[in-house]
mmCIF file of C-alpha atoms and ligand atoms in Angstrom:
data_model
loop_
_atom_site.group_PDB
_atom_site.id
_atom_site.type_symbol
_atom_site.label_atom_id
_atom_site.label_comp_id
_atom_site.label_asym_id
_atom_site.label_seq_id
_atom_site.Cartn_x
_atom_site.Cartn_y
_atom_site.Cartn_z
ATOM 1 C CA MET A 574 -34.465 -5.321 -20.804
ATOM 2 C CA LYS A 575 -37.351 -7.686 -19.664
ATOM 3 C CA LYS A 576 -36.826 -11.362 -19.963
ATOM 4 C CA ILE A 577 -39.340 -13.235 -22.253
ATOM 5 C CA LYS A 578 -40.991 -15.813 -20.010
ATOM 6 C CA LYS A 579 -44.472 -16.039 -21.652
ATOM 7 C CA ALA A 580 -45.605 -17.623 -24.983
ATOM 8 C CA VAL A 581 -49.140 -17.485 -26.434
ATOM 9 C CA LEU A 582 -50.152 -20.321 -28.361
ATOM 10 C CA PRO A 583 -53.610 -19.909 -30.310
ATOM 11 C CA VAL A 584 -55.323 -22.921 -30.971
ATOM 12 C CA ALA A 585 -58.819 -21.571 -31.557
ATOM 13 C CA GLY A 586 -59.068 -22.171 -35.320
ATOM 14 C CA PHE A 587 -61.481 -24.644 -37.105
ATOM 15 C CA GLY A 588 -58.761 -26.599 -38.770
ATOM 16 C CA THR A 589 -60.919 -26.876 -41.894
ATOM 17 C CA ARG A 590 -58.082 -28.244 -44.049
ATOM 18 C CA PHE A 591 -58.338 -31.399 -42.246
ATOM 19 C CA LEU A 592 -62.012 -31.959 -42.080
ATOM 20 C CA PRO A 593 -63.691 -34.311 -41.121
ATOM 21 C CA ALA A 594 -60.763 -35.200 -38.784
ATOM 22 C CA THR A 595 -61.243 -31.829 -36.983
ATOM 23 C CA LYS A 596 -64.822 -32.098 -36.853
ATOM 24 C CA SER A 597 -64.896 -33.417 -33.291
ATOM 25 C CA SER A 598 -61.120 -33.094 -32.352
ATOM 26 C CA SER A 599 -58.317 -30.485 -32.617
ATOM 27 C CA LYS A 600 -55.923 -30.078 -35.544
ATOM 28 C CA GLU A 601 -53.121 -29.591 -32.747
ATOM 29 C CA MET A 602 -53.632 -32.937 -31.448
ATOM 30 C CA LEU A 603 -52.844 -34.766 -34.721
ATOM 31 C CA PRO A 604 -49.792 -36.747 -33.804
ATOM 32 C CA LEU A 605 -46.353 -36.783 -35.727
ATOM 33 C CA VAL A 606 -45.531 -40.562 -35.055
ATOM 34 C CA ASP A 607 -46.173 -40.667 -31.164
ATOM 35 C CA LYS A 608 -46.536 -36.769 -30.086
ATOM 36 C CA PRO A 609 -49.180 -34.269 -31.078
ATOM 37 C CA LEU A 610 -48.299 -31.254 -33.133
ATOM 38 C CA ILE A 611 -48.960 -29.206 -29.847
ATOM 39 C CA HIS A 612 -46.289 -30.977 -28.046
ATOM 40 C CA TYR A 613 -43.506 -29.852 -30.478
ATOM 41 C CA ALA A 614 -44.837 -26.164 -30.252
ATOM 42 C CA VAL A 615 -44.571 -26.460 -26.381
ATOM 43 C CA LYS A 616 -41.062 -27.883 -26.583
ATOM 44 C CA ASP A 617 -40.003 -25.080 -28.985
ATOM 45 C CA ALA A 618 -41.074 -22.707 -26.382
ATOM 46 C CA VAL A 619 -39.658 -24.379 -23.207
ATOM 47 C CA GLU A 620 -36.128 -24.785 -25.124
ATOM 48 C CA ALA A 621 -35.963 -21.039 -25.527
ATOM 49 C CA GLY A 622 -36.497 -20.665 -21.775
ATOM 50 C CA ILE A 623 -40.295 -19.753 -21.886
ATOM 51 C CA GLU A 624 -41.962 -20.676 -18.417
ATOM 52 C CA GLN A 625 -45.529 -20.101 -18.977
ATOM 53 C CA ILE A 626 -47.771 -21.255 -21.936
ATOM 54 C CA ILE A 627 -51.003 -19.084 -22.609
ATOM 55 C CA PHE A 628 -53.160 -21.305 -25.045
ATOM 56 C CA VAL A 629 -55.952 -19.359 -26.540
ATOM 57 C CA THR A 630 -58.475 -22.273 -27.146
ATOM 58 C CA GLY A 631 -61.963 -22.666 -28.459
ATOM 59 C CA ARG A 632 -64.749 -25.270 -28.872
ATOM 60 C CA GLY A 633 -63.636 -28.895 -28.888
ATOM 61 C CA LYS A 634 -60.121 -28.057 -27.462
ATOM 62 C CA ARG A 635 -60.322 -30.283 -24.203
ATOM 63 C CA ALA A 636 -57.999 -32.920 -25.353
ATOM 64 C CA ILE A 637 -55.205 -30.373 -25.278
ATOM 65 C CA GLU A 638 -55.901 -29.302 -21.745
ATOM 66 C CA ASP A 639 -56.094 -32.986 -20.770
ATOM 67 C CA TYR A 640 -52.722 -33.746 -22.890
ATOM 68 C CA PHE A 641 -50.829 -31.235 -20.351
ATOM 69 C CA ASP A 642 -52.592 -32.031 -17.330
ATOM 70 C CA ILE A 643 -51.727 -35.115 -15.104
ATOM 71 C CA SER A 644 -53.632 -38.190 -15.686
ATOM 72 C CA PHE A 645 -54.057 -40.053 -12.345
ATOM 73 C CA GLU A 646 -55.836 -42.824 -13.783
ATOM 74 C CA LEU A 647 -53.304 -43.367 -16.455
ATOM 75 C CA GLU A 648 -50.455 -43.339 -14.037
ATOM 76 C CA PHE A 649 -52.204 -45.521 -11.733
ATOM 77 C CA HIS A 650 -52.847 -48.128 -14.463
ATOM 78 C CA LEU A 651 -49.138 -47.863 -15.663
ATOM 79 C CA SER A 652 -47.791 -48.133 -12.436
ATOM 80 C CA PHE A 653 -49.856 -51.221 -11.786
ATOM 81 C CA GLN A 654 -48.378 -52.807 -14.967
ATOM 82 C CA GLY A 655 -44.785 -51.993 -13.746
ATOM 83 C CA LYS A 656 -44.150 -49.463 -16.543
ATOM 84 C CA SER A 657 -42.654 -46.713 -14.404
ATOM 85 C CA ASP A 658 -40.595 -45.117 -17.402
ATOM 86 C CA LEU A 659 -43.775 -44.591 -18.983
ATOM 87 C CA VAL A 660 -45.439 -42.872 -15.889
ATOM 88 C CA ASP A 661 -42.106 -40.644 -15.946
ATOM 89 C CA GLU A 662 -42.541 -39.667 -19.430
ATOM 90 C CA MET A 663 -46.241 -38.844 -18.921
ATOM 91 C CA ARG A 664 -45.436 -36.871 -15.798
ATOM 92 C CA LYS A 665 -42.616 -34.698 -17.670
ATOM 93 C CA ILE A 666 -45.301 -33.465 -20.032
ATOM 94 C CA SER A 667 -47.352 -31.858 -17.469
ATOM 95 C CA ASP A 668 -44.195 -30.659 -15.808
ATOM 96 C CA MET A 669 -42.857 -28.912 -19.235
ATOM 97 C CA ALA A 670 -44.409 -25.375 -18.206
ATOM 98 C CA ASP A 671 -47.089 -23.575 -16.422
ATOM 99 C CA PHE A 672 -50.167 -23.795 -18.428
ATOM 100 C CA VAL A 673 -52.940 -21.094 -18.710
ATOM 101 C CA TYR A 674 -56.078 -21.440 -20.756
ATOM 102 C CA ILE A 675 -58.095 -18.520 -22.339
ATOM 103 C CA ARG A 676 -61.080 -18.940 -24.396
ATOM 104 C CA GLN A 677 -61.660 -17.187 -27.883
ATOM 105 C CA LYS A 678 -65.548 -17.578 -28.013
ATOM 106 C CA GLU A 679 -65.714 -17.192 -31.830
ATOM 107 C CA PRO A 680 -62.722 -17.727 -34.157
ATOM 108 C CA LYS A 681 -62.391 -14.094 -35.491
ATOM 109 C CA GLY A 682 -58.878 -14.596 -36.868
ATOM 110 C CA LEU A 683 -55.279 -14.938 -35.598
ATOM 111 C CA GLY A 684 -55.093 -11.387 -34.535
ATOM 112 C CA HIS A 685 -58.226 -11.406 -32.472
ATOM 113 C CA ALA A 686 -57.068 -14.663 -30.917
ATOM 114 C CA ILE A 687 -53.597 -13.261 -29.760
ATOM 115 C CA LEU A 688 -55.663 -9.960 -28.219
ATOM 116 C CA ARG A 689 -57.558 -12.518 -26.000
ATOM 117 C CA ALA A 690 -54.167 -13.062 -24.346
ATOM 118 C CA LYS A 691 -53.516 -9.489 -23.523
ATOM 119 C CA ASP A 692 -54.325 -9.275 -19.702
ATOM 120 C CA VAL A 693 -52.410 -12.508 -18.902
ATOM 121 C CA VAL A 694 -49.436 -11.298 -20.779
ATOM 122 C CA GLY A 695 -49.579 -7.648 -19.152
ATOM 123 C CA ASP A 696 -46.858 -5.155 -20.303
ATOM 124 C CA GLU A 697 -44.197 -7.797 -21.191
ATOM 125 C CA PRO A 698 -42.599 -8.959 -24.465
ATOM 126 C CA PHE A 699 -43.783 -12.290 -25.280
ATOM 127 C CA ALA A 700 -43.471 -15.037 -28.018
ATOM 128 C CA VAL A 701 -46.266 -16.305 -30.205
ATOM 129 C CA ILE A 702 -46.084 -19.877 -31.710
ATOM 130 C CA LEU A 703 -48.284 -21.491 -34.232
ATOM 131 C CA ALA A 704 -48.305 -25.414 -33.755
ATOM 132 C CA ASP A 705 -48.913 -25.690 -37.484
ATOM 133 C CA ASP A 706 -45.167 -24.987 -38.135
ATOM 134 C CA VAL A 707 -42.901 -27.759 -36.877
ATOM 135 C CA ILE A 708 -39.398 -26.655 -37.002
ATOM 136 C CA GLU A 709 -36.618 -29.166 -36.847
ATOM 137 C CA ASN A 710 -33.231 -27.459 -35.798
ATOM 138 C CA ARG A 711 -30.625 -27.717 -33.002
ATOM 139 C CA LEU A 712 -31.723 -24.115 -31.737
ATOM 140 C CA SER A 713 -35.587 -24.123 -31.481
ATOM 141 C CA GLY A 714 -37.345 -21.271 -33.749
ATOM 142 C CA THR A 715 -38.360 -19.328 -30.459
ATOM 143 C CA LYS A 716 -34.704 -19.499 -29.351
ATOM 144 C CA GLN A 717 -33.478 -18.120 -32.622
ATOM 145 C CA LEU A 718 -35.838 -15.146 -32.213
ATOM 146 C CA MET A 719 -35.012 -14.464 -28.712
ATOM 147 C CA ASP A 720 -31.309 -14.203 -29.511
ATOM 148 C CA ILE A 721 -32.222 -11.529 -31.858
ATOM 149 C CA PHE A 722 -34.664 -9.951 -29.313
ATOM 150 C CA GLU A 723 -32.015 -9.946 -26.607
ATOM 151 C CA ARG A 724 -29.709 -7.984 -28.969
ATOM 152 C CA TYR A 725 -32.065 -5.349 -30.289
ATOM 153 C CA ASN A 726 -34.889 -5.287 -27.614
ATOM 154 C CA CYS A 727 -37.572 -5.097 -30.337
ATOM 155 C CA SER A 728 -40.425 -7.444 -32.074
ATOM 156 C CA VAL A 729 -38.972 -10.193 -34.494
ATOM 157 C CA LEU A 730 -40.796 -12.400 -36.765
ATOM 158 C CA GLY A 731 -39.693 -15.816 -38.119
ATOM 159 C CA LEU A 732 -39.105 -15.683 -41.751
ATOM 160 C CA GLU A 733 -38.813 -18.246 -44.586
ATOM 161 C CA ARG A 734 -38.200 -17.685 -48.347
ATOM 162 C CA VAL A 735 -40.904 -19.363 -50.377
ATOM 163 C CA ALA A 736 -41.467 -20.159 -53.856
ATOM 164 C CA LYS A 737 -43.386 -17.663 -56.017
ATOM 165 C CA GLU A 738 -46.447 -20.116 -56.400
ATOM 166 C CA ASP A 739 -46.817 -20.283 -52.573
ATOM 167 C CA VAL A 740 -46.859 -16.482 -51.607
ATOM 168 C CA TYR A 741 -50.630 -16.523 -51.491
ATOM 169 C CA LYS A 742 -50.607 -18.921 -48.454
ATOM 170 C CA TYR A 743 -48.419 -16.387 -46.203
ATOM 171 C CA GLY A 744 -47.933 -12.757 -44.807
ATOM 172 C CA ILE A 745 -45.210 -11.544 -47.217
ATOM 173 C CA VAL A 746 -42.691 -8.962 -45.964
ATOM 174 C CA SER A 747 -39.508 -6.901 -47.313
ATOM 175 C CA GLY A 748 -37.052 -4.618 -45.695
ATOM 176 C CA ARG A 749 -33.470 -3.832 -45.594
ATOM 177 C CA GLU A 750 -30.895 -6.591 -44.535
ATOM 178 C CA ILE A 751 -29.068 -5.175 -41.793
ATOM 179 C CA GLU A 752 -26.982 -8.211 -41.133
ATOM 180 C CA LYS A 753 -26.985 -11.724 -42.539
ATOM 181 C CA LYS A 754 -30.721 -13.040 -42.703
ATOM 182 C CA LEU A 755 -31.846 -10.158 -40.488
ATOM 183 C CA PHE A 756 -34.132 -7.603 -42.107
ATOM 184 C CA LYS A 757 -35.807 -4.336 -40.833
ATOM 185 C CA LEU A 758 -39.114 -4.615 -42.133
ATOM 186 C CA ASP A 759 -41.133 -2.018 -43.732
ATOM 187 C CA GLU A 760 -43.730 -3.644 -46.090
ATOM 188 C CA PHE A 761 -46.227 -6.268 -45.211
ATOM 189 C CA VAL A 762 -48.869 -7.915 -47.463
ATOM 190 C CA GLU A 763 -51.179 -10.798 -46.188
ATOM 191 C CA LYS A 764 -51.761 -13.460 -48.723
ATOM 192 C CA PRO A 765 -50.776 -11.670 -51.954
ATOM 193 C CA SER A 766 -51.006 -12.853 -55.490
ATOM 194 C CA ILE A 767 -47.531 -13.321 -57.248
ATOM 195 C CA GLU A 768 -47.872 -9.920 -58.778
ATOM 196 C CA GLU A 769 -48.632 -8.149 -55.203
ATOM 197 C CA ALA A 770 -46.046 -10.070 -53.451
ATOM 198 C CA VAL A 771 -43.278 -7.601 -52.092
ATOM 199 C CA SER A 772 -40.573 -10.158 -51.821
ATOM 200 C CA ASP A 773 -40.312 -13.937 -51.465
ATOM 201 C CA LYS A 774 -39.925 -13.735 -47.599
ATOM 202 C CA ALA A 775 -42.782 -15.251 -45.588
ATOM 203 C CA ILE A 776 -43.730 -15.021 -42.151
ATOM 204 C CA ILE A 777 -43.839 -18.376 -40.559
ATOM 205 C CA GLY A 778 -45.246 -19.309 -37.002
ATOM 206 C CA ARG A 779 -42.795 -17.895 -34.780
ATOM 207 C CA TYR A 780 -42.909 -14.366 -33.359
ATOM 208 C CA ILE A 781 -41.582 -12.123 -30.538
ATOM 209 C CA PHE A 782 -43.645 -9.200 -29.819
ATOM 210 C CA THR A 783 -43.285 -5.952 -27.577
ATOM 211 C CA HIS A 784 -46.630 -5.536 -25.648
ATOM 212 C CA ASN A 785 -47.342 -2.657 -28.060
ATOM 213 C CA ILE A 786 -48.734 -5.007 -30.387
ATOM 214 C CA PHE A 787 -51.707 -5.218 -28.278
ATOM 215 C CA ASN A 788 -52.703 -1.402 -29.004
ATOM 216 C CA GLU A 789 -52.330 -1.896 -32.751
ATOM 217 C CA LEU A 790 -54.568 -5.226 -32.448
ATOM 218 C CA GLU A 791 -57.094 -3.390 -30.756
ATOM 219 C CA LYS A 792 -57.272 -0.697 -33.387
ATOM 220 C CA THR A 793 -57.206 -3.355 -36.324
ATOM 221 C CA LYS A 794 -60.562 -3.618 -38.138
ATOM 222 C CA ALA A 795 -61.695 -7.090 -39.180
ATOM 223 C CA ASP A 796 -61.341 -7.803 -42.912
ATOM 224 C CA LYS A 797 -64.228 -8.828 -45.238
ATOM 225 C CA LYS A 798 -64.415 -12.126 -43.750
ATOM 226 C CA GLY A 799 -64.664 -10.803 -40.066
ATOM 227 C CA GLU A 800 -61.207 -11.821 -39.270
ATOM 228 C CA VAL A 801 -58.496 -9.664 -37.501
ATOM 229 C CA GLN A 802 -55.419 -10.227 -39.394
ATOM 230 C CA LEU A 803 -52.257 -10.270 -37.323
ATOM 231 C CA THR A 804 -50.174 -8.883 -40.457
ATOM 232 C CA ASP A 805 -52.270 -5.778 -40.296
ATOM 233 C CA ALA A 806 -51.189 -5.044 -36.800
ATOM 234 C CA ILE A 807 -47.657 -5.677 -37.334
ATOM 235 C CA GLU A 808 -47.771 -3.340 -40.233
ATOM 236 C CA SER A 809 -49.034 -0.517 -38.050
ATOM 237 C CA LEU A 810 -46.641 -1.574 -35.171
ATOM 238 C CA SER A 811 -43.760 -1.204 -37.656
ATOM 239 C CA LYS A 812 -44.644 2.459 -38.204
ATOM 240 C CA LYS A 813 -44.076 3.180 -34.727
ATOM 241 C CA GLU A 814 -41.262 1.098 -33.704
ATOM 242 C CA VAL A 815 -38.772 -1.215 -35.577
ATOM 243 C CA VAL A 816 -39.910 -4.648 -36.322
ATOM 244 C CA TYR A 817 -37.141 -7.179 -37.428
ATOM 245 C CA GLY A 818 -37.858 -10.470 -39.339
ATOM 246 C CA LYS A 819 -35.152 -13.207 -39.256
ATOM 247 C CA ILE A 820 -34.686 -15.976 -41.606
ATOM 248 C CA LEU A 821 -34.860 -19.007 -39.493
ATOM 249 C CA GLU A 822 -32.326 -21.833 -39.484
ATOM 250 C CA GLY A 823 -33.761 -25.489 -39.771
ATOM 251 C CA LYS A 824 -36.332 -27.534 -41.908
ATOM 252 C CA ARG A 825 -39.901 -26.492 -41.485
ATOM 253 C CA PHE A 826 -42.976 -28.512 -42.071
ATOM 254 C CA ASP A 827 -46.367 -26.702 -42.723
ATOM 255 C CA CYS A 828 -48.302 -29.290 -40.602
ATOM 256 C CA GLY A 829 -51.546 -26.933 -41.272
ATOM 257 C CA SER A 830 -51.790 -28.769 -44.792
ATOM 258 C CA LYS A 831 -52.069 -32.329 -45.558
ATOM 259 C CA LEU A 832 -49.181 -32.697 -47.680
ATOM 260 C CA GLY A 833 -46.781 -30.800 -45.276
ATOM 261 C CA PHE A 834 -48.379 -32.887 -42.349
ATOM 262 C CA LEU A 835 -47.496 -36.263 -44.307
ATOM 263 C CA LYS A 836 -44.078 -35.054 -45.128
ATOM 264 C CA ALA A 837 -43.368 -34.202 -41.457
ATOM 265 C CA THR A 838 -44.746 -37.714 -40.387
ATOM 266 C CA VAL A 839 -42.446 -39.565 -43.017
ATOM 267 C CA GLU A 840 -39.424 -37.507 -41.772
ATOM 268 C CA PHE A 841 -40.199 -38.039 -38.023
ATOM 269 C CA ALA A 842 -40.650 -41.863 -38.562
ATOM 270 C CA LEU A 843 -37.436 -42.039 -40.407
ATOM 271 C CA ASN A 844 -35.819 -40.602 -37.338
ATOM 272 C CA ASP A 845 -37.514 -42.532 -34.999
ATOM 273 C CA LYS A 846 -35.209 -45.194 -33.260
ATOM 274 C CA GLU A 847 -37.938 -47.778 -32.715
ATOM 275 C CA ILE A 848 -39.484 -47.890 -36.131
ATOM 276 C CA LYS A 849 -36.818 -46.319 -38.713
ATOM 277 C CA ASP A 850 -35.315 -49.532 -40.026
ATOM 278 C CA GLU A 851 -38.704 -51.109 -40.671
ATOM 279 C CA PHE A 852 -40.267 -48.026 -42.037
ATOM 280 C CA LYS A 853 -37.370 -47.563 -44.468
ATOM 281 C CA LYS A 854 -37.665 -51.121 -45.793
ATOM 282 C CA TYR A 855 -41.572 -50.587 -46.002
ATOM 283 C CA LEU A 856 -41.114 -47.188 -47.877
ATOM 284 C CA LYS A 857 -38.871 -49.165 -50.569
ATOM 285 C CA GLU A 858 -41.515 -51.860 -50.990
ATOM 286 C CA VAL A 859 -44.182 -49.279 -51.981
ATOM 287 C CA GLU A 860 -42.121 -47.153 -54.179
HETATM 288 P P1 LIG B 1228 -55.156 -21.210 -39.781
HETATM 289 O O1 LIG B 1228 -55.113 -19.991 -40.379
HETATM 290 O O2 LIG B 1228 -54.209 -22.270 -39.906
HETATM 291 O O3 LIG B 1228 -56.632 -21.652 -39.387
HETATM 292 O O4 LIG B 1228 -54.728 -20.529 -38.193
HETATM 293 P P2 LIG B 1228 -57.196 -23.010 -38.742
HETATM 294 O O5 LIG B 1228 -58.502 -22.620 -38.698
HETATM 295 O O6 LIG B 1228 -56.240 -23.625 -37.722
HETATM 296 O O7 LIG B 1228 -56.958 -23.959 -40.059
HETATM 297 P P3 LIG B 1228 -57.687 -23.969 -41.640
HETATM 298 O O8 LIG B 1228 -56.924 -22.878 -42.222
HETATM 299 O O9 LIG B 1228 -59.143 -23.702 -41.301
HETATM 300 O O10 LIG B 1228 -57.381 -25.327 -42.123
HETATM 301 C C1 LIG B 1228 -53.182 -20.355 -37.801
HETATM 302 C C2 LIG B 1228 -53.451 -20.511 -36.298
HETATM 303 O O11 LIG B 1228 -54.230 -19.585 -35.615
HETATM 304 C C3 LIG B 1228 -55.237 -20.080 -34.821
HETATM 305 C C4 LIG B 1228 -55.262 -21.515 -35.170
HETATM 306 O O12 LIG B 1228 -55.774 -22.596 -34.150
HETATM 307 C C5 LIG B 1228 -53.835 -21.846 -35.869
HETATM 308 O O13 LIG B 1228 -53.072 -22.315 -34.660
HETATM 309 N N1 LIG B 1228 -56.379 -19.459 -34.803
HETATM 310 C C6 LIG B 1228 -56.841 -19.037 -36.116
HETATM 311 C C7 LIG B 1228 -57.021 -19.090 -33.859
HETATM 312 O O14 LIG B 1228 -56.767 -19.383 -32.625
HETATM 313 N N2 LIG B 1228 -58.236 -18.340 -33.880
HETATM 314 C C8 LIG B 1228 -58.728 -17.905 -35.155
HETATM 315 O O15 LIG B 1228 -59.746 -17.136 -35.104
HETATM 316 C C9 LIG B 1228 -58.027 -18.396 -36.305
#
């Protein structure tokens, strides 16, 4: 069985829910306390043993490249000030993995973005991580899926049970439970109404795919909005080979929405050694 060493991180969306903040900078660079969302996504991959991160970027995403690069000026400045701890911390970021950048010229949907990575991924299985979904857990979301892949050698999607009122935001799936919290999937609906939803199980931003997903993405037609939907390609893949879904352990924050992002900010601040006591005090004052 091939070991998974590559992860594709699509970051080419417009992030319209965060306009005007995302008019000139990237949603993935919004910070939770002191680290951008994209840092947590890369950490999720690296903790699962991923060695190469393939970013699919678009306009206005230069800050992501700079974040994972070495900054000589900054390091020189920090060294000059005697802040060697910070120099080491900055260096660790660029040493997290090998970083590759591919351009998606137009944001034609998540499926289209992933297809751009086809040549770099080659014929290996690979992970996909969406930085919007931040998952707090002892084992990273990608690692939890990798453990399933290593046992069954097939594509696996990260799932979460969601409230009825929220099904319209997600790809919703259903299938037979083959072991606790692990499902063999056979039905897929993208952003259904409550009536159309086939279950309460939603796909969240962690995936492992065999390279065959690329063939399905190539055949998937764009929808009415001109977007190639990843869920459509996964459904075709499931007709040719098994696709599993695993309900992930841990707390997930939907940082692609303002409310989810604010909830994550509060929880991360309450766990931050440096500020948690004063922040708790402040929250009591404003209650
Ligand atoms: P979203 O559906 O959250 O879209 O994309 P978005 O543009 O980022 O945000 P909103 O909905 O307009 O507020 C999910 C992920 O897929 C990437 C995004 O960057 C995000 O990480 N994506 C989406 C692409 O890389 N290309 C696309 O064409 C669409």
